[in-house]
Amino acid sequence: MNKRIIFTGGGSAGHVAANLVLIPRCIRGGWEIHYIGSEHGIERQLVAEFEQVHYHAISTGKLRRYFAWANVTDVFKIIRGVFQASVLLKKLMPDLVFSQGGFVAVPVILGAKMNKVAAIIHESDVHPGLANKISLPFAATMCTTFPETRNYVRSGNTIHVGAIVKEALKTGKRERGLASCHFGDNQPVLLIMGGSQGAQRINNLVRSVLRELLAHFQVIHICGRGKTDASIVDKGYKQFEYVSDGLPDLLAAADVVVSRAGSNSIHELLVLHKPMLLIPHASGGAQTGQILNAENFQQAGYAKMLLEAHLTGGNFMESLFDVYQHREAYIRQMKSRDAEENSAVDTIMALIRKTAEKNNPS
């Protein structure tokens, strides 16, 4: 009889990315796969590419570290979600739940605990998100991307596994990336990306200094859905709302990258040896996580950090030119790490199999 696994996590692409890497491995391993997410979250859209995955939607409420009246109504949504998840878990009785966090995951982890189903959670950032902090006491194990994460949790059931990166990202071709943007190979390429939701402040800043940027770079700008500006038409400037299949080629074409500091994105850039200027998110629950991620990479010599509080046209251009000028030093430092990188995916898959067998020996 095939093993059955439930994946959960959502609210942003960052809380789904690792699941999207692990799901194909589980498919090849013959697992029966279910996914519990929200009704309209990005996770539903991203998981839809796998026809073998059975998707189940539950009620969700956002978890906030600050006071807001919405917290009151969201408590009831979360309670409803816990009930729905518990009923699903009782019906499906999986061998394991794997969570990548986000507010949708908490009811699923609680439902798993109520049904005595083992759960593994994965934390991408240096500093654990609120959802994973709440979930950790009810989970068998927390897998971490950064070794420093154990300094922020009291539980001893953490395992450092490293970054989960899509192998497909390594297959990109510079020539294809340049051709897709109608760029030549006679000028360096700057790639700017603001995460799955885009970053309007970065978008506005880039447009304000675009003339100066185009004097030195060809610019690929991933703006976020609905955030492109049709009035800007320049030969050396290519806008995208969102890129999926073509992203490996655009990354291969890039000589330097400006990015938010979400763990999945910056580890992908690290593996690809892309010099980075990181502008961490400055609001909401992502603030602490992204700033610590960027500080970690800056201290390791992989990137330069520019805080959003200091984000002006002048500071942006100065920091960008500094990264580009010292790009070879960043690349050497990133390459020096390659020998230390283990396969996080293999480690987690082995842990999934071991935990499932322990949870359900039959």
CSV table of C-alpha atoms in Angstrom, one decimal:
chain,number,residue,atom,x,y,z
A,1,MET,CA,0.0,0.0,0.0
A,2,ASN,CA,1.4,3.4,-1.0
A,3,LYS,CA,2.3,5.9,1.7
A,4,ARG,CA,0.1,9.0,1.9
A,5,ILE,CA,1.5,12.5,2.7
A,6,ILE,CA,-0.2,15.9,3.2
A,7,PHE,CA,1.7,19.0,2.3
A,8,THR,CA,0.6,22.5,3.5
A,9,GLY,CA,1.9,26.0,3.5
A,10,GLY,CA,0.9,29.2,1.7
A,11,GLY,CA,0.1,32.9,1.8
A,12,SER,CA,3.1,33.7,-0.4
A,13,ALA,CA,5.2,31.8,-2.9
A,14,GLY,CA,8.0,31.6,-0.4
A,15,HIS,CA,5.8,29.3,1.8
A,16,VAL,CA,5.2,26.9,-1.1
A,17,ALA,CA,8.6,26.8,-2.9
A,18,ALA,CA,10.1,23.9,-1.0
A,19,ASN,CA,6.9,21.9,-1.4
A,20,LEU,CA,7.1,22.4,-5.1
A,21,VAL,CA,10.5,20.7,-5.1
A,22,LEU,CA,9.5,17.9,-2.8
A,23,ILE,CA,6.2,17.0,-4.5
A,24,PRO,CA,7.8,15.6,-7.7
A,25,ARG,CA,10.1,13.5,-5.6
A,26,CYS,CA,7.1,12.1,-3.8
A,27,ILE,CA,5.3,11.5,-7.0
A,28,ARG,CA,8.3,9.5,-8.3
A,29,GLY,CA,8.3,7.6,-5.0
A,30,GLY,CA,4.8,6.5,-5.4
A,31,TRP,CA,3.3,8.5,-2.6
A,32,GLU,CA,-0.4,9.5,-2.6
A,33,ILE,CA,-0.2,13.3,-2.2
A,34,HIS,CA,-2.7,15.7,-0.8
A,35,TYR,CA,-2.3,19.5,-0.2
A,36,ILE,CA,-4.2,21.6,2.3
A,37,GLY,CA,-4.3,25.3,1.6
A,38,SER,CA,-6.6,28.3,1.4
A,39,GLU,CA,-9.4,28.8,-1.0
A,40,HIS,CA,-7.9,31.6,-3.0
A,41,GLY,CA,-4.2,31.6,-1.9
A,42,ILE,CA,-1.3,31.5,-4.3
A,43,GLU,CA,-0.6,27.9,-3.1
A,44,ARG,CA,-3.6,26.7,-4.9
A,45,GLN,CA,-2.5,28.2,-8.2
A,46,LEU,CA,1.1,26.9,-7.8
A,47,VAL,CA,0.1,23.3,-6.8
A,48,ALA,CA,-2.3,23.1,-9.7
A,49,GLU,CA,0.6,22.1,-12.1
A,50,PHE,CA,0.6,18.7,-10.5
A,51,GLU,CA,-2.4,16.7,-11.6
A,52,GLN,CA,-1.5,13.9,-9.1
A,53,VAL,CA,-2.0,16.2,-6.1
A,54,HIS,CA,-5.5,16.4,-4.4
A,55,TYR,CA,-6.1,19.9,-3.2
A,56,HIS,CA,-8.3,20.7,-0.1
A,57,ALA,CA,-9.2,24.2,0.9
A,58,ILE,CA,-9.8,25.3,4.5
A,59,SER,CA,-10.7,28.5,6.3
A,60,THR,CA,-7.7,30.7,7.1
A,61,GLY,CA,-7.0,33.7,9.2
A,62,LYS,CA,-3.8,35.8,9.1
A,63,LEU,CA,-1.5,35.8,12.0
A,64,ARG,CA,-0.3,39.2,13.1
A,65,ARG,CA,2.4,40.3,15.6
A,66,TYR,CA,0.6,43.7,16.0
A,67,PHE,CA,-2.9,44.8,17.2
A,68,ALA,CA,-5.6,44.9,14.6
A,69,TRP,CA,-9.3,44.5,14.8
A,70,ALA,CA,-9.0,41.9,12.1
A,71,ASN,CA,-7.3,39.7,14.6
A,72,VAL,CA,-10.6,39.2,16.4
A,73,THR,CA,-12.5,37.9,13.4
A,74,ASP,CA,-9.5,35.9,12.2
A,75,VAL,CA,-9.4,34.0,15.4
A,76,PHE,CA,-12.8,32.5,14.5
A,77,LYS,CA,-11.5,31.7,10.9
A,78,ILE,CA,-8.5,29.9,12.4
A,79,ILE,CA,-10.7,27.9,14.8
A,80,ARG,CA,-12.9,26.9,11.9
A,81,GLY,CA,-9.8,26.0,9.9
A,82,VAL,CA,-8.6,23.8,12.7
A,83,PHE,CA,-11.9,21.9,12.8
A,84,GLN,CA,-11.9,21.5,9.0
A,85,ALA,CA,-8.3,20.3,9.0
A,86,SER,CA,-8.9,17.9,11.8
A,87,VAL,CA,-11.9,16.4,9.9
A,88,LEU,CA,-9.7,16.0,6.8
A,89,LEU,CA,-6.9,14.5,8.7
A,90,LYS,CA,-9.2,12.0,10.3
A,91,LYS,CA,-10.7,11.1,6.9
A,92,LEU,CA,-7.4,10.8,5.1
A,93,MET,CA,-5.2,9.5,7.9
A,94,PRO,CA,-1.9,10.3,6.2
A,95,ASP,CA,1.4,8.8,7.2
A,96,LEU,CA,2.9,12.3,7.5
A,97,VAL,CA,2.2,16.1,7.2
A,98,PHE,CA,4.9,18.3,5.8
A,99,SER,CA,4.5,22.1,6.3
A,100,GLN,CA,6.4,25.0,5.0
A,101,GLY,CA,4.7,27.5,7.2
A,102,GLY,CA,2.5,30.5,6.5
A,103,PHE,CA,-0.8,31.2,8.2
A,104,VAL,CA,-2.7,28.4,6.5
A,105,ALA,CA,-0.4,25.8,8.0
A,106,VAL,CA,-1.2,26.3,11.7
A,107,PRO,CA,-4.7,24.7,11.6
A,108,VAL,CA,-3.2,21.7,9.6
A,109,ILE,CA,-0.4,21.1,12.2
A,110,LEU,CA,-2.9,21.4,15.0
A,111,GLY,CA,-5.3,19.0,13.2
A,112,ALA,CA,-2.4,16.6,12.7
A,113,LYS,CA,-1.6,16.6,16.4
A,114,MET,CA,-5.3,16.0,17.3
A,115,ASN,CA,-5.2,12.9,15.1
A,116,LYS,CA,-1.8,11.7,16.2
A,117,VAL,CA,-0.3,12.2,12.8
A,118,ALA,CA,3.5,13.1,12.8
A,119,ALA,CA,4.4,16.5,11.2
A,120,ILE,CA,7.6,17.9,9.8
A,121,ILE,CA,7.9,21.7,9.4
A,122,HIS,CA,10.4,23.6,7.3
A,123,GLU,CA,11.7,27.0,8.1
A,124,SER,CA,13.3,29.0,5.3
A,125,ASP,CA,14.4,32.1,7.1
A,126,VAL,CA,17.1,32.7,9.8
A,127,HIS,CA,14.4,33.8,12.2
A,128,PRO,CA,11.4,31.5,12.4
A,129,GLY,CA,8.1,32.9,11.2
A,130,LEU,CA,5.2,33.2,13.7
A,131,ALA,CA,3.3,30.3,12.1
A,132,ASN,CA,6.2,28.0,12.5
A,133,LYS,CA,6.9,29.2,16.1
A,134,ILE,CA,3.3,28.3,17.0
A,135,SER,CA,3.5,25.0,15.1
A,136,LEU,CA,6.9,23.8,16.5
A,137,PRO,CA,5.7,22.3,19.8
A,138,PHE,CA,3.2,20.1,17.9
A,139,ALA,CA,5.7,18.9,15.3
A,140,ALA,CA,8.1,16.0,15.3
A,141,THR,CA,10.9,18.0,13.6
A,142,MET,CA,11.8,21.4,12.3
A,143,CYS,CA,14.1,21.4,9.3
A,144,THR,CA,16.1,24.7,8.9
A,145,THR,CA,17.8,26.4,5.9
A,146,PHE,CA,20.2,28.4,8.1
A,147,PRO,CA,22.2,26.8,10.9
A,148,GLU,CA,21.7,29.9,13.0
A,149,THR,CA,17.9,29.3,13.2
A,150,ARG,CA,18.4,27.0,16.2
A,151,ASN,CA,19.5,30.1,18.2
A,152,TYR,CA,15.9,31.5,17.9
A,153,VAL,CA,14.0,28.4,19.0
A,154,ARG,CA,13.8,26.7,22.4
A,155,SER,CA,13.0,23.3,21.1
A,156,GLY,CA,15.8,20.8,20.5
A,157,ASN,CA,14.0,19.0,17.6
A,158,THR,CA,15.6,21.0,14.8
A,159,ILE,CA,17.7,19.7,12.0
A,160,HIS,CA,19.8,21.9,9.7
A,161,VAL,CA,19.3,20.6,6.1
A,162,GLY,CA,20.3,23.6,4.0
A,163,ALA,CA,18.5,25.2,1.1
A,164,ILE,CA,15.9,23.5,-1.1
A,165,VAL,CA,16.6,24.7,-4.6
A,166,LYS,CA,14.9,23.7,-7.9
A,167,GLU,CA,17.4,21.8,-10.1
A,168,ALA,CA,15.7,23.4,-13.1
A,169,LEU,CA,17.1,26.8,-12.2
A,170,LYS,CA,20.6,25.4,-13.1
A,171,THR,CA,19.5,24.7,-16.7
A,172,GLY,CA,19.1,28.3,-17.8
A,173,LYS,CA,21.0,29.6,-20.9
A,174,ARG,CA,22.2,33.2,-21.1
A,175,GLU,CA,21.6,33.2,-24.9
A,176,ARG,CA,18.0,32.3,-24.5
A,177,GLY,CA,17.5,34.9,-21.7
A,178,LEU,CA,19.0,37.7,-23.8
A,179,ALA,CA,17.0,36.6,-26.9
A,180,SER,CA,13.7,36.6,-24.9
A,181,CYS,CA,14.3,40.3,-23.9
A,182,HIS,CA,15.7,41.3,-27.4
A,183,PHE,CA,19.0,42.2,-25.7
A,184,GLY,CA,22.5,42.1,-27.1
A,185,ASP,CA,25.6,40.7,-25.4
A,186,ASN,CA,27.6,43.9,-25.4
A,187,GLN,CA,26.3,45.4,-22.2
A,188,PRO,CA,25.9,43.9,-18.7
A,189,VAL,CA,22.4,42.8,-17.6
A,190,LEU,CA,20.7,43.9,-14.3
A,191,LEU,CA,17.8,41.8,-13.1
A,192,ILE,CA,15.4,43.4,-10.6
A,193,MET,CA,12.8,41.3,-8.8
A,194,GLY,CA,10.6,42.1,-5.9
A,195,GLY,CA,9.3,38.7,-4.9
A,196,SER,CA,6.1,36.9,-5.9
A,197,GLN,CA,3.9,40.0,-5.0
A,198,GLY,CA,6.3,42.6,-6.5
A,199,ALA,CA,7.6,45.6,-4.5
A,200,GLN,CA,6.0,48.9,-5.5
A,201,ARG,CA,8.5,51.0,-3.7
A,202,ILE,CA,11.4,49.3,-5.6
A,203,ASN,CA,9.4,49.6,-8.8
A,204,ASN,CA,8.9,53.3,-8.4
A,205,LEU,CA,12.6,53.8,-7.5
A,206,VAL,CA,13.8,51.9,-10.5
A,207,ARG,CA,11.6,53.9,-12.8
A,208,SER,CA,12.9,57.2,-11.3
A,209,VAL,CA,16.5,56.3,-12.0
A,210,LEU,CA,15.9,54.3,-15.2
A,211,ARG,CA,17.8,56.8,-17.5
A,212,GLU,CA,20.9,56.4,-15.4
A,213,LEU,CA,20.5,52.6,-15.2
A,214,LEU,CA,20.2,52.2,-18.9
A,215,ALA,CA,23.4,54.2,-19.4
A,216,HIS,CA,25.2,51.2,-17.8
A,217,PHE,CA,23.0,48.2,-17.9
A,218,GLN,CA,20.3,46.3,-19.9
A,219,VAL,CA,17.5,46.0,-17.3
A,220,ILE,CA,15.2,43.1,-16.8
A,221,HIS,CA,12.4,44.2,-14.3
A,222,ILE,CA,10.0,41.7,-12.8
A,223,CYS,CA,7.4,44.0,-11.3
A,224,GLY,CA,4.7,41.9,-9.9
A,225,ARG,CA,1.2,41.2,-11.2
A,226,GLY,CA,-0.6,44.3,-12.4
A,227,LYS,CA,2.5,46.5,-11.7
A,228,THR,CA,4.1,47.0,-15.1
A,229,ASP,CA,4.1,50.5,-16.7
A,230,ALA,CA,3.0,50.4,-20.3
A,231,SER,CA,4.2,54.0,-20.9
A,232,ILE,CA,7.9,52.9,-20.6
A,233,VAL,CA,9.2,51.6,-23.8
A,234,ASP,CA,13.0,51.4,-24.1
A,235,LYS,CA,15.2,49.1,-26.1
A,236,GLY,CA,17.3,48.1,-23.1
A,237,TYR,CA,14.4,47.7,-20.6
A,238,LYS,CA,12.2,44.6,-20.4
A,239,GLN,CA,9.3,44.4,-18.0
A,240,PHE,CA,7.5,41.3,-16.8
A,241,GLU,CA,4.7,40.9,-14.3
A,242,TYR,CA,5.7,37.4,-13.2
A,243,VAL,CA,8.1,34.8,-14.7
A,244,SER,CA,7.8,31.1,-14.2
A,245,ASP,CA,9.2,28.8,-16.9
A,246,GLY,CA,11.5,31.4,-18.4
A,247,LEU,CA,13.1,32.4,-15.1
A,248,PRO,CA,16.2,30.1,-15.4
A,249,ASP,CA,17.2,31.8,-18.6
A,250,LEU,CA,16.7,35.3,-17.2
A,251,LEU,CA,18.8,34.4,-14.2
A,252,ALA,CA,21.5,33.0,-16.5
A,253,ALA,CA,21.5,36.2,-18.4
A,254,ALA,CA,21.9,38.4,-15.3
A,255,ASP,CA,25.3,39.8,-14.3
A,256,VAL,CA,23.9,41.3,-11.1
A,257,VAL,CA,20.6,41.0,-9.3
A,258,VAL,CA,18.5,43.4,-7.1
A,259,SER,CA,16.1,41.4,-4.9
A,260,ARG,CA,14.1,41.2,-1.7
A,261,ALA,CA,15.7,38.9,0.8
A,262,GLY,CA,13.2,36.0,1.0
A,263,SER,CA,15.2,32.9,1.8
A,264,ASN,CA,14.2,30.8,-1.2
A,265,SER,CA,15.1,33.5,-3.7
A,266,ILE,CA,18.5,34.4,-2.2
A,267,HIS,CA,19.6,30.8,-1.9
A,268,GLU,CA,18.7,30.3,-5.5
A,269,LEU,CA,20.9,33.3,-6.4
A,270,LEU,CA,23.6,31.9,-4.2
A,271,VAL,CA,23.6,28.5,-5.9
A,272,LEU,CA,23.8,30.3,-9.3
A,273,HIS,CA,26.6,32.6,-8.1
A,274,LYS,CA,24.7,35.8,-8.8
A,275,PRO,CA,26.1,39.0,-7.1
A,276,MET,CA,23.2,40.5,-5.1
A,277,LEU,CA,22.0,43.8,-3.8
A,278,LEU,CA,19.4,42.9,-1.2
A,279,ILE,CA,16.6,45.2,-0.1
A,280,PRO,CA,14.8,43.3,2.7
A,281,HIS,CA,11.1,43.7,3.3
A,282,ALA,CA,10.5,46.5,5.8
A,283,SER,CA,6.9,45.8,7.0
A,284,GLY,CA,4.7,43.1,8.3
A,285,GLY,CA,5.8,39.7,9.6
A,286,ALA,CA,8.5,39.4,6.9
A,287,GLN,CA,10.5,42.3,8.3
A,288,THR,CA,12.6,40.5,10.9
A,289,GLY,CA,13.1,37.5,8.8
A,290,GLN,CA,14.3,39.2,5.6
A,291,ILE,CA,16.6,41.6,7.4
A,292,LEU,CA,18.3,38.8,9.2
A,293,ASN,CA,18.5,36.8,6.0
A,294,ALA,CA,20.2,39.8,4.3
A,295,GLU,CA,22.5,40.4,7.2
A,296,ASN,CA,23.5,36.8,7.1
A,297,PHE,CA,24.4,36.9,3.4
A,298,GLN,CA,26.2,40.2,3.7
A,299,GLN,CA,28.4,38.9,6.6
A,300,ALA,CA,29.1,35.8,4.6
A,301,GLY,CA,30.3,37.9,1.6
A,302,TYR,CA,27.5,36.8,-0.7
A,303,ALA,CA,25.6,40.1,-1.0
A,304,LYS,CA,25.3,43.8,-0.1
A,305,MET,CA,22.3,44.9,1.9
A,306,LEU,CA,20.5,48.2,1.5
A,307,LEU,CA,17.7,48.9,4.1
A,308,GLU,CA,14.5,50.2,2.7
A,309,ALA,CA,14.7,53.1,5.3
A,310,HIS,CA,17.8,54.3,3.4
A,311,LEU,CA,16.4,53.6,-0.1
A,312,THR,CA,17.0,56.7,-2.2
A,313,GLY,CA,18.0,57.0,-5.8
A,314,GLY,CA,21.5,58.0,-4.8
A,315,ASN,CA,22.0,55.3,-2.3
A,316,PHE,CA,20.5,52.7,-4.7
A,317,MET,CA,22.8,53.6,-7.5
A,318,GLU,CA,25.9,53.8,-5.3
A,319,SER,CA,25.2,50.4,-3.7
A,320,LEU,CA,24.4,48.8,-7.1
A,321,PHE,CA,27.6,50.0,-8.7
A,322,ASP,CA,29.6,48.8,-5.6
A,323,VAL,CA,28.2,45.3,-6.1
A,324,TYR,CA,28.9,45.3,-9.8
A,325,GLN,CA,32.4,46.6,-9.3
A,326,HIS,CA,33.2,43.9,-6.8
A,327,ARG,CA,31.1,41.1,-8.5
A,328,GLU,CA,34.1,38.8,-8.9
A,329,ALA,CA,34.8,38.9,-5.2
A,330,TYR,CA,31.2,38.0,-4.5
A,331,ILE,CA,31.3,35.2,-7.0
A,332,ARG,CA,34.5,33.7,-5.5
A,333,GLN,CA,33.0,33.7,-2.1
A,334,MET,CA,29.8,32.0,-3.3
A,335,LYS,CA,31.8,29.4,-5.2
A,336,SER,CA,33.9,28.6,-2.0
A,337,ARG,CA,30.6,27.4,-0.4
A,338,ASP,CA,29.8,24.9,-3.1
A,339,ALA,CA,31.9,22.1,-1.6
A,340,GLU,CA,30.0,22.4,1.7
A,341,GLU,CA,26.5,22.2,0.2
A,342,ASN,CA,24.8,18.9,0.8
A,343,SER,CA,21.6,17.9,-0.9
A,344,ALA,CA,18.8,19.3,1.3
A,345,VAL,CA,16.2,17.5,-0.8
A,346,ASP,CA,17.8,14.1,-0.3
A,347,THR,CA,18.1,14.7,3.5
A,348,ILE,CA,14.5,15.8,3.8
A,349,MET,CA,13.2,12.9,1.7
A,350,ALA,CA,15.1,10.4,3.9
A,351,LEU,CA,13.6,12.1,7.0
A,352,ILE,CA,10.1,12.0,5.5
A,353,ARG,CA,10.4,8.2,4.9
A,354,LYS,CA,11.9,7.6,8.3
A,355,THR,CA,9.2,9.6,10.1
A,356,ALA,CA,6.3,8.0,8.1
A,357,GLU,CA,7.6,4.5,8.9
A,358,LYS,CA,7.8,5.4,12.5
A,359,ASN,CA,4.4,6.9,12.5
A,360,ASN,CA,2.8,4.0,10.7
A,361,PRO,CA,5.0,0.9,10.7
A,362,SER,CA,2.5,-1.1,8.6
